[in-house]
Coordinates of C-alpha atoms in Angstrom, one line a residue:
Chain A
G1 CA -0.1 0.4 -0.5
Q2 CA 0.6 3.5 0.0
Q3 CA 3.6 4.7 2.3
V4 CA 4.2 8.6 3.0
M5 CA 8.0 8.7 4.5
Q6 CA 9.4 11.4 6.9
I7 CA 12.8 12.1 7.5
P8 CA 15.1 12.0 9.5
Q9 CA 12.9 10.3 12.4
Y10 CA 14.5 11.5 15.3
Q11 CA 16.3 15.2 15.8
H12 CA 18.0 17.0 18.5
V13 CA 18.6 20.5 18.5
Q14 CA 19.8 23.6 20.2
E15 CA 16.6 26.4 21.6
G16 CA 17.6 28.8 18.8
E17 CA 18.5 25.9 15.7
D18 CA 16.0 26.1 12.8
F19 CA 14.5 22.4 12.3
T20 CA 13.3 20.8 9.4
T21 CA 11.3 17.5 8.7
Y22 CA 11.0 15.9 4.8
C23 CA 7.4 14.2 4.1
N24 CA 8.5 12.2 0.8
S25 CA 5.6 9.9 -1.4
S26 CA 6.0 7.7 -3.4
T27 CA 2.2 8.5 -5.9
T28 CA 1.9 12.4 -6.6
L29 CA -0.9 13.7 -3.2
S30 CA -4.2 15.7 -3.8
N31 CA -3.9 17.4 -1.0
I32 CA -0.7 17.5 2.3
Q33 CA -1.6 18.2 6.1
W34 CA 0.6 18.8 8.7
Y35 CA 0.4 17.7 12.4
K36 CA 1.5 18.6 15.9
Q37 CA 1.5 15.6 18.5
R38 CA 3.3 16.5 21.9
P39 CA 4.6 13.7 23.7
G40 CA 1.5 12.5 26.0
G41 CA -0.8 14.3 23.7
H42 CA -3.1 14.0 20.4
P43 CA -2.8 15.5 17.1
V44 CA -3.5 19.4 16.5
F45 CA -3.9 20.0 12.9
L46 CA -1.3 22.7 11.3
I47 CA -1.7 23.4 8.0
Q48 CA -3.4 22.0 5.3
L49 CA -1.3 22.9 1.8
V50 CA -3.1 21.8 -1.7
K51 CA -1.6 24.0 -4.9
S52 CA 1.4 22.6 -6.6
G53 CA 4.3 24.8 -5.0
E54 CA 2.4 26.3 -2.3
V55 CA 4.2 28.1 0.2
K56 CA 2.7 28.6 3.9
K57 CA 4.0 30.7 6.6
Q58 CA 2.5 30.8 10.5
K59 CA 5.4 32.3 12.8
R60 CA 7.8 30.2 13.2
L61 CA 6.8 27.9 10.8
T62 CA 7.2 28.2 6.9
F63 CA 5.5 24.9 5.1
Q64 CA 5.9 23.9 1.4
F65 CA 4.6 21.6 -1.3
G66 CA 7.7 20.4 -4.1
E67 CA 5.9 20.7 -7.2
A68 CA 5.7 17.7 -8.4
K69 CA 3.2 17.3 -5.2
K70 CA 5.2 13.9 -4.3
N71 CA 7.3 15.8 -1.2
S72 CA 6.8 18.4 1.7
S73 CA 8.4 20.1 3.9
L74 CA 7.8 22.0 7.5
H75 CA 10.8 24.0 8.4
I76 CA 11.0 25.2 12.2
T77 CA 12.9 28.6 13.3
A78 CA 15.1 29.6 15.7
T79 CA 13.0 26.4 18.1
Q80 CA 12.3 27.0 21.0
T81 CA 10.9 24.3 24.3
T82 CA 7.6 24.6 23.1
D83 CA 8.0 23.1 19.9
V84 CA 9.0 19.5 21.0
G85 CA 6.7 16.7 20.0
T86 CA 6.2 14.9 17.3
Y87 CA 5.7 16.4 13.8
F88 CA 3.1 14.4 10.9
C89 CA 2.4 14.9 7.6
A90 CA -0.3 14.0 6.1
A91 CA -1.6 12.4 2.6
L92 CA -4.6 12.1 0.1
T93 CA -4.7 10.7 -2.8
S94 CA -6.3 11.4 -5.8
G95 CA -9.6 8.9 -6.0
T96 CA -9.2 8.1 -2.2
Y97 CA -11.1 9.0 0.6
K98 CA -8.2 9.1 4.1
Y99 CA -5.2 10.3 5.1
I100 CA -2.2 8.6 5.6
F101 CA 0.2 9.1 7.8
G102 CA 3.6 9.9 7.5
T103 CA 5.9 8.2 9.8
G104 CA 6.7 11.0 11.6
T105 CA 9.6 12.7 12.7
R106 CA 10.0 13.7 16.5
L107 CA 12.0 16.8 17.9
K108 CA 13.7 17.7 21.3
V109 CA 14.4 21.0 21.6
L110 CA 17.5 21.4 24.2
A111 CA 17.5 24.2 26.4
Chain B
D1 CA -16.3 24.8 20.8
T2 CA -14.0 22.4 18.5
E3 CA -13.4 20.2 20.9
V4 CA -13.5 15.7 20.5
T5 CA -14.5 14.0 23.7
Q6 CA -13.0 10.7 24.8
T7 CA -14.2 8.6 27.0
P8 CA -12.7 6.4 29.3
K9 CA -9.1 7.8 29.2
H10 CA -8.0 4.9 30.9
L11 CA -8.8 0.8 30.1
V12 CA -7.9 -2.1 31.1
M13 CA -9.3 -4.8 30.2
G14 CA -9.2 -9.2 30.0
M15 CA -9.3 -11.2 27.1
T16 CA -12.7 -12.1 27.9
N17 CA -13.6 -8.8 29.0
K18 CA -16.9 -6.4 26.8
K19 CA -16.4 -3.1 26.8
S20 CA -16.9 0.0 24.6
L21 CA -15.4 3.4 23.9
K22 CA -17.2 6.8 23.1
C23 CA -16.0 9.8 21.1
E24 CA -18.2 12.9 21.3
Q25 CA -18.1 16.0 18.9
H26 CA -20.6 19.2 18.6
M27 CA -19.1 20.8 15.5
G28 CA -22.0 19.6 13.7
H29 CA -19.0 17.5 11.9
R30 CA -20.7 14.6 8.8
A31 CA -17.7 12.7 9.3
M32 CA -15.9 10.9 12.6
Y33 CA -12.9 8.5 12.1
W34 CA -11.0 5.9 15.1
Y35 CA -7.7 5.9 14.5
K36 CA -5.1 3.0 16.4
Q37 CA -1.9 4.4 17.8
K38 CA 1.1 2.5 19.1
A39 CA 3.6 3.6 20.7
K40 CA 6.1 6.2 18.5
K41 CA 4.2 4.8 14.9
P42 CA 2.0 6.7 13.3
P43 CA -2.1 6.8 13.4
E44 CA -3.5 4.1 11.6
L45 CA -6.9 4.5 10.3
M46 CA -9.5 1.6 11.3
F47 CA -12.5 3.4 10.4
V48 CA -14.5 6.5 8.6
Y49 CA -18.3 7.4 9.4
S50 CA -19.4 9.6 6.8
Y51 CA -23.4 11.0 7.6
E52 CA -23.9 8.0 10.3
K53 CA -22.9 5.6 7.5
L54 CA -20.0 3.3 7.6
S55 CA -17.8 4.5 5.0
I56 CA -14.4 2.7 5.4
N57 CA -13.4 -0.8 7.4
E58 CA -9.5 -0.8 7.0
S59 CA -10.0 -4.6 7.0
V60 CA -9.8 -4.4 10.6
P61 CA -11.1 -8.1 13.1
S62 CA -14.8 -8.1 13.9
R63 CA -13.0 -8.7 17.5
F64 CA -13.9 -4.0 17.3
S65 CA -16.8 -3.2 16.5
P66 CA -17.6 0.5 15.9
E67 CA -21.2 2.2 15.7
C68 CA -22.5 5.5 15.1
P69 CA -25.9 6.1 16.9
N70 CA -25.9 9.5 16.5
S71 CA -24.3 12.3 14.3
S72 CA -22.8 13.7 17.1
L73 CA -21.4 10.1 18.9
L74 CA -18.8 7.7 17.5
N75 CA -18.5 4.0 19.4
L76 CA -15.8 1.4 19.1
H77 CA -17.2 -2.0 21.1
L78 CA -14.1 -4.0 22.0
H79 CA -14.8 -7.7 22.6
A80 CA -12.5 -10.7 22.5
L81 CA -9.1 -8.0 21.7
Q82 CA -5.7 -9.7 22.1
P83 CA -2.7 -8.3 24.0
E84 CA -1.4 -6.3 20.5
D85 CA -4.4 -4.2 20.6
S86 CA -3.5 -2.0 23.4
A87 CA -3.1 1.0 22.2
L88 CA -3.8 4.5 22.0
Y89 CA -7.4 5.0 20.6
L90 CA -8.2 7.8 19.0
C91 CA -11.5 10.0 17.6
A92 CA -11.2 13.1 15.2
S93 CA -13.4 14.6 13.2
S94 CA -14.0 16.5 10.4
Q95 CA -16.6 18.7 8.4
D96 CA -16.9 16.3 5.7
E97 CA -15.6 13.3 4.5
F98 CA -12.6 13.8 2.4
S99 CA -11.9 14.4 -0.9
A100 CA -9.5 15.6 -3.2
A101 CA -12.4 18.5 -4.3
S102 CA -13.2 19.4 -0.8
Q103 CA -13.1 23.2 0.9
L104 CA -9.7 24.1 2.1
T105 CA -11.1 23.7 6.0
A106 CA -13.4 20.9 5.0
D107 CA -10.5 18.4 5.6
T108 CA -9.4 19.2 9.6
Q109 CA -9.3 16.5 11.5
Y110 CA -9.6 17.7 15.1
F111 CA -8.7 15.1 17.7
G112 CA -10.0 14.1 20.9
P113 CA -7.4 13.2 23.9
G114 CA -7.3 9.7 23.2
T115 CA -8.3 6.4 25.0
R116 CA -5.2 4.3 26.1
L117 CA -6.5 0.7 25.7
T118 CA -4.0 -1.8 28.0
V119 CA -5.5 -5.2 27.2
L120 CA -4.3 -8.3 30.0

């Protein structure tokens, strides 16, 4: 079945450093969503991308959808301890009616 | 109100028990979902209900039985579970069932806090 891979699996950064997680699909996607799950918590919706090459920003977070709509990235500028958690992408493929969650990237921020 | 509630928060059950997980939302959402999440893994879709009808069953074993009594409630009935079924069970809802032609906001999934299930 379809797989959505994220790299890296884990990332430890010093507070203030930047962080990027990449989401890759073997098939062309219709939409992609990003979620954040804090330790012990549940996924919380961050953003949805629909258009090829789309870039969206939320304060220190920048989201990008690849031109070929097969990959996406989330970049956090100047990480803070509140950014700790696991970031998941979730991908919707044309003709399907479900989002497949990526493998996730767990971020730890060291103060 | 953008809250999805789930009860109980924690559940410990034996392999011969019958129990139910409950989920409720009052956002007027027409699609509701059950996900299973093992530790350090992504959520895996189990069931999708759209307009109170089961629209997707991801080949889930029959020991898991979903029920949607009305548009606000979603239950998951558990019977004869195995220890490997221990996991976090997440309920979610969205305005509509997903499609590539949907409005941007319609696909947003609102997750409940989950029920942490342990099967002994």
